[in-house]
mmCIF file of N, CA and C in Angstrom:
data_model
loop_
_atom_site.group_PDB
_atom_site.id
_atom_site.type_symbol
_atom_site.label_atom_id
_atom_site.label_comp_id
_atom_site.label_asym_id
_atom_site.label_seq_id
_atom_site.Cartn_x
_atom_site.Cartn_y
_atom_site.Cartn_z
ATOM 1 N N MET A 1 13.721 56.508 -1.765
ATOM 2 C CA MET A 1 13.079 55.306 -2.252
ATOM 3 C C MET A 1 14.144 54.331 -2.836
ATOM 4 N N LEU A 2 15.077 54.783 -3.666
ATOM 5 C CA LEU A 2 16.132 53.919 -4.071
ATOM 6 C C LEU A 2 16.915 53.269 -3.011
ATOM 7 N N ASN A 3 17.234 54.128 -2.011
ATOM 8 C CA ASN A 3 18.080 53.591 -0.932
ATOM 9 C C ASN A 3 17.252 52.513 -0.130
ATOM 10 N N ARG A 4 15.973 52.601 -0.005
ATOM 11 C CA ARG A 4 15.186 51.623 0.743
ATOM 12 C C ARG A 4 15.164 50.335 -0.091
ATOM 13 N N ILE A 5 14.958 50.402 -1.383
ATOM 14 C CA ILE A 5 14.894 49.243 -2.215
ATOM 15 C C ILE A 5 16.253 48.451 -2.245
ATOM 16 N N ILE A 6 17.324 49.277 -2.245
ATOM 17 C CA ILE A 6 18.654 48.647 -2.223
ATOM 18 C C ILE A 6 18.897 48.003 -0.855
ATOM 19 N N GLN A 7 18.538 48.649 0.215
ATOM 20 C CA GLN A 7 18.704 48.083 1.548
ATOM 21 C C GLN A 7 17.880 46.722 1.703
ATOM 22 N N GLU A 8 16.718 46.683 1.180
ATOM 23 C CA GLU A 8 15.963 45.427 1.206
ATOM 24 C C GLU A 8 16.544 44.418 0.440
ATOM 25 N N ASN A 9 17.149 44.712 -0.761
ATOM 26 C CA ASN A 9 17.808 43.712 -1.529
ATOM 27 C C ASN A 9 19.044 43.221 -0.853
ATOM 28 N N PHE A 10 19.827 44.116 -0.225
ATOM 29 C CA PHE A 10 21.066 43.710 0.420
ATOM 30 C C PHE A 10 20.773 42.691 1.532
ATOM 31 N N ARG A 11 19.664 42.974 2.287
ATOM 32 C CA ARG A 11 19.219 42.041 3.407
ATOM 33 C C ARG A 11 18.751 40.680 2.852
ATOM 34 N N ALA A 12 18.057 40.695 1.806
ATOM 35 C CA ALA A 12 17.424 39.503 1.321
ATOM 36 C C ALA A 12 18.367 38.714 0.460
ATOM 37 N N GLY A 13 19.272 39.424 -0.219
ATOM 38 C CA GLY A 13 20.147 38.786 -1.256
ATOM 39 C C GLY A 13 21.280 37.916 -0.755
ATOM 40 N N GLY A 14 21.928 38.351 0.328
ATOM 41 C CA GLY A 14 22.995 37.516 0.901
ATOM 42 C C GLY A 14 24.109 37.099 -0.121
ATOM 43 N N SER A 15 24.114 35.818 -0.380
ATOM 44 C CA SER A 15 25.223 35.345 -1.210
ATOM 45 C C SER A 15 24.870 35.214 -2.612
ATOM 46 N N ARG A 16 23.647 35.741 -3.069
ATOM 47 C CA ARG A 16 23.301 35.707 -4.502
ATOM 48 C C ARG A 16 24.121 36.842 -5.199
ATOM 49 N N ALA A 17 24.321 36.659 -6.480
ATOM 50 C CA ALA A 17 24.952 37.674 -7.307
ATOM 51 C C ALA A 17 24.195 38.975 -7.427
ATOM 52 N N ALA A 18 24.724 40.077 -7.067
ATOM 53 C CA ALA A 18 24.122 41.382 -7.204
ATOM 54 C C ALA A 18 24.613 42.119 -8.383
ATOM 55 N N LEU A 19 25.879 41.951 -8.698
ATOM 56 C CA LEU A 19 26.591 42.747 -9.729
ATOM 57 C C LEU A 19 27.663 41.872 -10.305
ATOM 58 N N VAL A 20 27.612 41.838 -11.667
ATOM 59 C CA VAL A 20 28.632 41.104 -12.437
ATOM 60 C C VAL A 20 29.261 42.033 -13.400
ATOM 61 N N PHE A 21 30.590 42.184 -13.359
ATOM 62 C CA PHE A 21 31.389 43.080 -14.170
ATOM 63 C C PHE A 21 32.600 42.290 -14.730
ATOM 64 N N GLY A 22 32.522 41.919 -15.996
ATOM 65 C CA GLY A 22 33.581 41.066 -16.605
ATOM 66 C C GLY A 22 33.640 39.812 -15.806
ATOM 67 N N ASN A 23 34.782 39.492 -15.333
ATOM 68 C CA ASN A 23 34.938 38.160 -14.460
ATOM 69 C C ASN A 23 34.695 38.454 -13.018
ATOM 70 N N GLU A 24 34.387 39.633 -12.593
ATOM 71 C CA GLU A 24 34.129 39.936 -11.184
ATOM 72 C C GLU A 24 32.699 39.687 -10.879
ATOM 73 N N ARG A 25 32.418 39.067 -9.685
ATOM 74 C CA ARG A 25 30.989 38.873 -9.225
ATOM 75 C C ARG A 25 30.903 39.426 -7.853
ATOM 76 N N TYR A 26 29.954 40.277 -7.598
ATOM 77 C CA TYR A 26 29.686 40.772 -6.259
ATOM 78 C C TYR A 26 28.434 40.235 -5.708
ATOM 79 N N THR A 27 28.527 39.620 -4.611
ATOM 80 C CA THR A 27 27.267 39.167 -3.915
ATOM 81 C C THR A 27 26.639 40.347 -3.356
ATOM 82 N N TYR A 28 25.390 40.204 -2.874
ATOM 83 C CA TYR A 28 24.692 41.344 -2.217
ATOM 84 C C TYR A 28 25.504 41.687 -0.889
ATOM 85 N N ALA A 29 25.930 40.661 -0.202
ATOM 86 C CA ALA A 29 26.719 41.026 1.023
ATOM 87 C C ALA A 29 27.987 41.727 0.679
ATOM 88 N N ARG A 30 28.767 41.318 -0.342
ATOM 89 C CA ARG A 30 29.983 42.001 -0.744
ATOM 90 C C ARG A 30 29.700 43.433 -1.212
ATOM 91 N N LEU A 31 28.638 43.571 -2.011
ATOM 92 C CA LEU A 31 28.239 44.872 -2.496
ATOM 93 C C LEU A 31 27.908 45.863 -1.343
ATOM 94 N N GLU A 32 27.166 45.292 -0.408
ATOM 95 C CA GLU A 32 26.788 46.125 0.777
ATOM 96 C C GLU A 32 28.051 46.518 1.508
ATOM 97 N N GLU A 33 29.005 45.595 1.629
ATOM 98 C CA GLU A 33 30.328 46.003 2.282
ATOM 99 C C GLU A 33 31.025 47.120 1.589
ATOM 100 N N GLN A 34 31.043 47.027 0.261
ATOM 101 C CA GLN A 34 31.799 48.078 -0.488
ATOM 102 C C GLN A 34 31.078 49.403 -0.457
ATOM 103 N N VAL A 35 29.784 49.390 -0.544
ATOM 104 C CA VAL A 35 28.931 50.541 -0.481
ATOM 105 C C VAL A 35 29.182 51.267 0.972
ATOM 106 N N ALA A 36 29.114 50.435 1.949
ATOM 107 C CA ALA A 36 29.300 50.906 3.364
ATOM 108 C C ALA A 36 30.573 51.610 3.519
ATOM 109 N N ARG A 37 31.683 50.929 3.025
ATOM 110 C CA ARG A 37 33.039 51.557 3.063
ATOM 111 C C ARG A 37 33.158 52.792 2.333
ATOM 112 N N CYS A 38 32.538 52.824 1.120
ATOM 113 C CA CYS A 38 32.623 54.082 0.317
ATOM 114 C C CYS A 38 31.823 55.142 1.054
ATOM 115 N N ALA A 39 30.678 54.855 1.584
ATOM 116 C CA ALA A 39 29.915 55.848 2.313
ATOM 117 C C ALA A 39 30.675 56.438 3.445
ATOM 118 N N ALA A 40 31.269 55.557 4.216
ATOM 119 C CA ALA A 40 32.125 56.036 5.381
ATOM 120 C C ALA A 40 33.268 57.012 4.896
ATOM 121 N N GLY A 41 33.892 56.612 3.709
ATOM 122 C CA GLY A 41 34.984 57.468 3.204
ATOM 123 C C GLY A 41 34.478 58.774 2.760
ATOM 124 N N LEU A 42 33.233 58.833 2.074
ATOM 125 C CA LEU A 42 32.705 60.112 1.635
ATOM 126 C C LEU A 42 32.355 60.940 2.829
ATOM 127 N N ARG A 43 31.781 60.390 3.868
ATOM 128 C CA ARG A 43 31.452 61.102 5.076
ATOM 129 C C ARG A 43 32.607 61.756 5.758
ATOM 130 N N ARG A 44 33.773 60.917 5.814
ATOM 131 C CA ARG A 44 34.978 61.446 6.438
ATOM 132 C C ARG A 44 35.613 62.510 5.617
ATOM 133 N N SER A 45 35.394 62.503 4.289
ATOM 134 C CA SER A 45 35.959 63.499 3.425
ATOM 135 C C SER A 45 35.172 64.743 3.287
ATOM 136 N N GLY A 46 34.069 64.850 4.035
ATOM 137 C CA GLY A 46 33.280 66.221 4.032
ATOM 138 C C GLY A 46 32.072 66.227 3.189
ATOM 139 N N CYS A 47 31.705 65.124 2.572
ATOM 140 C CA CYS A 47 30.410 65.185 1.808
ATOM 141 C C CYS A 47 29.263 65.355 2.715
ATOM 142 N N GLU A 48 28.290 66.163 2.319
ATOM 143 C CA GLU A 48 27.165 66.452 3.050
ATOM 144 C C GLU A 48 26.070 66.900 2.061
ATOM 145 N N PRO A 49 24.803 67.111 2.453
ATOM 146 C CA PRO A 49 23.748 67.484 1.519
ATOM 147 C C PRO A 49 24.093 68.768 0.768
ATOM 148 N N GLU A 50 24.870 69.650 1.260
ATOM 149 C CA GLU A 50 25.233 70.884 0.580
ATOM 150 C C GLU A 50 26.451 70.834 -0.243
ATOM 151 N N LYS A 51 27.197 69.775 -0.064
ATOM 152 C CA LYS A 51 28.562 69.634 -0.744
ATOM 153 C C LYS A 51 28.660 68.044 -1.134
ATOM 154 N N GLY A 52 28.581 67.774 -2.400
ATOM 155 C CA GLY A 52 28.495 66.422 -2.796
ATOM 156 C C GLY A 52 29.742 65.795 -3.400
ATOM 157 N N VAL A 53 29.535 64.750 -4.244
ATOM 158 C CA VAL A 53 30.625 64.024 -4.833
ATOM 159 C C VAL A 53 30.468 64.020 -6.377
ATOM 160 N N ALA A 54 31.535 64.250 -6.985
ATOM 161 C CA ALA A 54 31.636 64.269 -8.439
ATOM 162 C C ALA A 54 32.175 62.910 -8.868
ATOM 163 N N LEU A 55 31.477 62.183 -9.620
ATOM 164 C CA LEU A 55 31.822 60.864 -10.162
ATOM 165 C C LEU A 55 32.285 61.006 -11.630
ATOM 166 N N VAL A 56 33.686 61.026 -11.707
ATOM 167 C CA VAL A 56 34.316 61.084 -13.038
ATOM 168 C C VAL A 56 34.793 59.763 -13.314
ATOM 169 N N LEU A 57 33.865 58.791 -13.652
ATOM 170 C CA LEU A 57 34.244 57.413 -13.682
ATOM 171 C C LEU A 57 33.527 56.756 -14.880
ATOM 172 N N LYS A 58 34.263 55.832 -15.463
ATOM 173 C CA LYS A 58 33.644 54.952 -16.522
ATOM 174 C C LYS A 58 32.735 54.029 -15.897
ATOM 175 N N ASN A 59 31.950 53.262 -16.658
ATOM 176 C CA ASN A 59 31.121 52.178 -16.145
ATOM 177 C C ASN A 59 32.021 51.149 -15.438
ATOM 178 N N SER A 60 31.811 51.048 -14.137
ATOM 179 C CA SER A 60 32.700 50.139 -13.363
ATOM 180 C C SER A 60 32.033 49.821 -12.013
ATOM 181 N N PRO A 61 32.457 48.884 -11.280
ATOM 182 C CA PRO A 61 31.927 48.563 -9.944
ATOM 183 C C PRO A 61 32.063 49.800 -8.995
ATOM 184 N N GLU A 62 33.271 50.517 -9.157
ATOM 185 C CA GLU A 62 33.517 51.678 -8.359
ATOM 186 C C GLU A 62 32.440 52.785 -8.541
ATOM 187 N N PHE A 63 31.972 52.933 -9.816
ATOM 188 C CA PHE A 63 30.898 53.826 -9.971
ATOM 189 C C PHE A 63 29.687 53.468 -9.214
ATOM 190 N N ILE A 64 29.302 52.242 -9.245
ATOM 191 C CA ILE A 64 28.067 51.750 -8.554
ATOM 192 C C ILE A 64 28.241 51.967 -6.998
ATOM 193 N N PHE A 65 29.453 51.570 -6.498
ATOM 194 C CA PHE A 65 29.748 51.752 -5.024
ATOM 195 C C PHE A 65 29.613 53.214 -4.669
ATOM 196 N N ALA A 66 30.166 54.150 -5.378
ATOM 197 C CA ALA A 66 30.116 55.541 -5.073
ATOM 198 C C ALA A 66 28.745 56.101 -5.232
ATOM 199 N N TYR A 67 28.019 55.749 -6.349
ATOM 200 C CA TYR A 67 26.712 56.261 -6.500
ATOM 201 C C TYR A 67 25.745 55.777 -5.371
ATOM 202 N N LEU A 68 25.786 54.522 -5.069
ATOM 203 C CA LEU A 68 24.952 54.046 -3.977
ATOM 204 C C LEU A 68 25.325 54.575 -2.675
ATOM 205 N N ALA A 69 26.642 54.783 -2.451
ATOM 206 C CA ALA A 69 27.036 55.411 -1.173
ATOM 207 C C ALA A 69 26.458 56.798 -1.055
ATOM 208 N N ALA A 70 26.599 57.573 -2.087
ATOM 209 C CA ALA A 70 25.973 58.969 -2.068
ATOM 210 C C ALA A 70 24.550 58.892 -1.795
ATOM 211 N N SER A 71 23.763 58.035 -2.396
ATOM 212 C CA SER A 71 22.365 57.868 -2.236
ATOM 213 C C SER A 71 22.103 57.555 -0.747
ATOM 214 N N ARG A 72 22.817 56.703 -0.178
ATOM 215 C CA ARG A 72 22.632 56.234 1.173
ATOM 216 C C ARG A 72 22.908 57.511 2.131
ATOM 217 N N LEU A 73 23.880 58.326 1.821
ATOM 218 C CA LEU A 73 24.113 59.485 2.641
ATOM 219 C C LEU A 73 23.167 60.716 2.423
ATOM 220 N N GLY A 74 22.449 60.577 1.285
ATOM 221 C CA GLY A 74 21.622 61.707 0.854
ATOM 222 C C GLY A 74 22.334 62.867 0.327
ATOM 223 N N ILE A 75 23.434 62.622 -0.311
ATOM 224 C CA ILE A 75 24.284 63.786 -0.841
ATOM 225 C C ILE A 75 24.229 63.814 -2.295
ATOM 226 N N PRO A 76 24.345 64.887 -2.932
ATOM 227 C CA PRO A 76 24.298 64.967 -4.391
ATOM 228 C C PRO A 76 25.541 64.233 -4.996
ATOM 229 N N ALA A 77 25.186 63.454 -6.051
ATOM 230 C CA ALA A 77 26.247 62.825 -6.914
ATOM 231 C C ALA A 77 26.235 63.513 -8.268
ATOM 232 N N PHE A 78 27.310 64.157 -8.578
ATOM 233 C CA PHE A 78 27.391 64.862 -9.909
ATOM 234 C C PHE A 78 28.087 63.840 -10.873
ATOM 235 N N LEU A 79 27.263 63.428 -11.871
ATOM 236 C CA LEU A 79 27.775 62.425 -12.836
ATOM 237 C C LEU A 79 28.484 63.173 -13.943
ATOM 238 N N VAL A 80 29.804 62.912 -14.021
ATOM 239 C CA VAL A 80 30.625 63.612 -15.001
ATOM 240 C C VAL A 80 31.141 62.681 -16.081
ATOM 241 N N ASP A 81 30.878 63.055 -17.291
ATOM 242 C CA ASP A 81 31.455 62.146 -18.419
ATOM 243 C C ASP A 81 32.952 61.943 -18.209
ATOM 244 N N SER A 82 33.395 60.765 -18.121
ATOM 245 C CA SER A 82 34.841 60.425 -17.993
ATOM 246 C C SER A 82 35.633 60.864 -19.156
ATOM 247 N N GLY A 83 34.941 61.194 -20.309
ATOM 248 C CA GLY A 83 35.686 61.718 -21.449
ATOM 249 C C GLY A 83 35.805 63.211 -21.581
ATOM 250 N N SER A 84 35.318 63.862 -20.454
ATOM 251 C CA SER A 84 35.363 65.332 -20.429
ATOM 252 C C SER A 84 36.763 65.910 -20.522
ATOM 253 N N LYS A 85 36.848 66.982 -21.234
ATOM 254 C CA LYS A 85 38.140 67.738 -21.313
ATOM 255 C C LYS A 85 38.187 68.661 -20.097
ATOM 256 N N SER A 86 39.294 69.215 -19.901
ATOM 257 C CA SER A 86 39.509 70.111 -18.654
ATOM 258 C C SER A 86 38.530 71.322 -18.692
ATOM 259 N N GLY A 87 38.205 71.886 -19.820
ATOM 260 C CA GLY A 87 37.266 73.033 -19.837
ATOM 261 C C GLY A 87 35.873 72.577 -19.298
ATOM 262 N N GLU A 88 35.454 71.453 -19.695
ATOM 263 C CA GLU A 88 34.086 70.925 -19.286
ATOM 264 C C GLU A 88 34.187 70.595 -17.791
ATOM 265 N N LEU A 89 35.330 70.001 -17.362
ATOM 266 C CA LEU A 89 35.477 69.681 -15.962
ATOM 267 C C LEU A 89 35.365 70.927 -15.110
ATOM 268 N N ARG A 90 36.087 71.917 -15.597
ATOM 269 C CA ARG A 90 36.154 73.242 -14.883
ATOM 270 C C ARG A 90 34.748 73.825 -14.697
ATOM 271 N N ARG A 91 33.874 73.753 -15.722
ATOM 272 C CA ARG A 91 32.615 74.312 -15.797
ATOM 273 C C ARG A 91 31.767 73.500 -14.734
ATOM 274 N N VAL A 92 31.797 72.233 -14.731
ATOM 275 C CA VAL A 92 30.985 71.409 -13.861
ATOM 276 C C VAL A 92 31.321 71.714 -12.391
ATOM 277 N N PHE A 93 32.635 71.829 -12.115
ATOM 278 C CA PHE A 93 33.011 72.010 -10.745
ATOM 279 C C PHE A 93 32.799 73.533 -10.242
ATOM 280 N N ALA A 94 32.933 74.443 -11.186
ATOM 281 C CA ALA A 94 32.543 75.843 -10.889
ATOM 282 C C ALA A 94 31.128 76.015 -10.559
ATOM 283 N N GLU A 95 30.280 75.247 -11.136
ATOM 284 C CA GLU A 95 28.778 75.345 -10.948
ATOM 285 C C GLU A 95 28.258 74.488 -9.800
ATOM 286 N N ASN A 96 29.055 73.709 -9.194
ATOM 287 C CA ASN A 96 28.585 72.786 -8.116
ATOM 288 C C ASN A 96 29.448 72.846 -7.033
ATOM 289 N N ARG A 97 28.968 72.596 -5.775
ATOM 290 C CA ARG A 97 29.734 72.426 -4.564
ATOM 291 C C ARG A 97 30.107 71.067 -4.399
ATOM 292 N N VAL A 98 31.486 70.775 -4.529
ATOM 293 C CA VAL A 98 31.966 69.462 -4.477
ATOM 294 C C VAL A 98 32.980 69.297 -3.310
ATOM 295 N N ALA A 99 32.760 68.212 -2.518
ATOM 296 C CA ALA A 99 33.634 67.888 -1.443
ATOM 297 C C ALA A 99 34.698 66.828 -1.955
ATOM 298 N N VAL A 100 34.289 65.957 -2.732
ATOM 299 C CA VAL A 100 35.078 64.845 -3.245
ATOM 300 C C VAL A 100 34.938 64.609 -4.656
ATOM 301 N N ALA A 101 35.956 64.304 -5.378
ATOM 302 C CA ALA A 101 35.826 63.769 -6.831
ATOM 303 C C ALA A 101 36.477 62.407 -6.825
ATOM 304 N N VAL A 102 35.665 61.484 -7.296
ATOM 305 C CA VAL A 102 36.055 60.145 -7.495
ATOM 306 C C VAL A 102 36.325 59.882 -8.938
ATOM 307 N N CYS A 103 37.583 59.540 -9.273
ATOM 308 C CA CYS A 103 37.940 59.476 -10.669
ATOM 309 C C CYS A 103 38.812 58.266 -11.097
ATOM 310 N N GLU A 104 39.019 58.138 -12.410
ATOM 311 C CA GLU A 104 39.975 57.173 -12.914
ATOM 312 C C GLU A 104 41.398 57.748 -12.646
ATOM 313 N N PRO A 105 42.379 57.027 -12.540
ATOM 314 C CA PRO A 105 43.733 57.533 -12.383
ATOM 315 C C PRO A 105 44.175 58.543 -13.369
ATOM 316 N N ASP A 106 43.758 58.377 -14.640
ATOM 317 C CA ASP A 106 44.234 59.386 -15.652
ATOM 318 C C ASP A 106 43.527 60.728 -15.521
ATOM 319 N N HIS A 107 42.585 60.949 -14.694
ATOM 320 C CA HIS A 107 41.895 62.213 -14.501
ATOM 321 C C HIS A 107 42.533 63.049 -13.281
ATOM 322 N N VAL A 108 43.349 62.391 -12.516
ATOM 323 C CA VAL A 108 43.840 63.082 -11.298
ATOM 324 C C VAL A 108 44.479 64.500 -11.619
ATOM 325 N N SER A 109 45.436 64.482 -12.655
ATOM 326 C CA SER A 109 46.087 65.712 -12.894
ATOM 327 C C SER A 109 45.135 66.821 -13.378
ATOM 328 N N SER A 110 44.201 66.401 -14.216
ATOM 329 C CA SER A 110 43.131 67.352 -14.707
ATOM 330 C C SER A 110 42.308 67.929 -13.557
ATOM 331 N N LEU A 111 41.973 67.089 -12.614
ATOM 332 C CA LEU A 111 41.137 67.472 -11.465
ATOM 333 C C LEU A 111 41.989 68.396 -10.622
ATOM 334 N N GLU A 112 43.325 68.129 -10.449
ATOM 335 C CA GLU A 112 44.112 69.052 -9.614
ATOM 336 C C GLU A 112 44.134 70.459 -10.272
ATOM 337 N N GLN A 113 44.224 70.466 -11.531
ATOM 338 C CA GLN A 113 44.246 71.777 -12.241
ATOM 339 C C GLN A 113 42.867 72.484 -12.049
ATOM 340 N N VAL A 114 41.792 71.746 -12.125
ATOM 341 C CA VAL A 114 40.465 72.310 -11.914
ATOM 342 C C VAL A 114 40.360 72.867 -10.557
ATOM 343 N N ARG A 115 40.886 72.102 -9.594
ATOM 344 C CA ARG A 115 40.818 72.584 -8.163
ATOM 345 C C ARG A 115 41.608 73.883 -8.032
ATOM 346 N N GLU A 116 42.728 74.069 -8.675
ATOM 347 C CA GLU A 116 43.443 75.280 -8.619
ATOM 348 C C GLU A 116 42.697 76.440 -9.303
ATOM 349 N N LEU A 117 42.170 76.140 -10.529
ATOM 350 C CA LEU A 117 41.510 77.152 -11.343
ATOM 351 C C LEU A 117 40.171 77.648 -10.732
ATOM 352 N N THR A 118 39.452 76.785 -10.060
ATOM 353 C CA THR A 118 38.144 77.120 -9.526
ATOM 354 C C THR A 118 38.250 77.643 -7.978
ATOM 355 N N GLY A 119 39.406 77.327 -7.402
ATOM 356 C CA GLY A 119 39.507 77.755 -5.996
ATOM 357 C C GLY A 119 38.763 76.860 -5.021
ATOM 358 N N GLN A 120 38.262 75.721 -5.543
ATOM 359 C CA GLN A 120 37.463 74.871 -4.656
ATOM 360 C C GLN A 120 38.461 73.974 -3.944
ATOM 361 N N HIS A 121 38.067 73.559 -2.765
ATOM 362 C CA HIS A 121 38.772 72.585 -1.937
ATOM 363 C C HIS A 121 38.110 71.317 -1.935
ATOM 364 N N PHE A 122 38.469 70.390 -2.717
ATOM 365 C CA PHE A 122 37.870 69.046 -2.705
ATOM 366 C C PHE A 122 38.930 68.029 -2.854
ATOM 367 N N SER A 123 38.605 66.867 -2.184
ATOM 368 C CA SER A 123 39.578 65.720 -2.169
ATOM 369 C C SER A 123 39.384 64.961 -3.523
ATOM 370 N N ILE A 124 40.427 64.295 -3.942
ATOM 371 C CA ILE A 124 40.416 63.474 -5.171
ATOM 372 C C ILE A 124 40.862 62.062 -4.843
ATOM 373 N N TYR A 125 39.954 61.124 -5.261
ATOM 374 C CA TYR A 125 40.272 59.731 -5.025
ATOM 375 C C TYR A 125 40.050 59.003 -6.324
#
């Protein structure tokens, strides 16, 4: 349902503002482009209904792109508090099948450690 509503708005919205974040403005057309690119990247990285994406992001346009891309593909999006410590990250990843983790740059090393400790094979972006 969410995906259908979003698609209808993308088609009808065109050059109208869909997302404003600080000084950045995304038209519906630009937002559609970003979501499509993100969806293609998630698909190439192995996301599927049984193996989703972990979003370890603060409130940002990238969070919106990744979340909507996951919805478009019908894959689970695991929303992870970007303030989580390594123990909490390890628990979330141990309990879920993750193909991709999308994160802030300062979380890359923590997620690399989680990948080693859990034995999961997931890409980090």
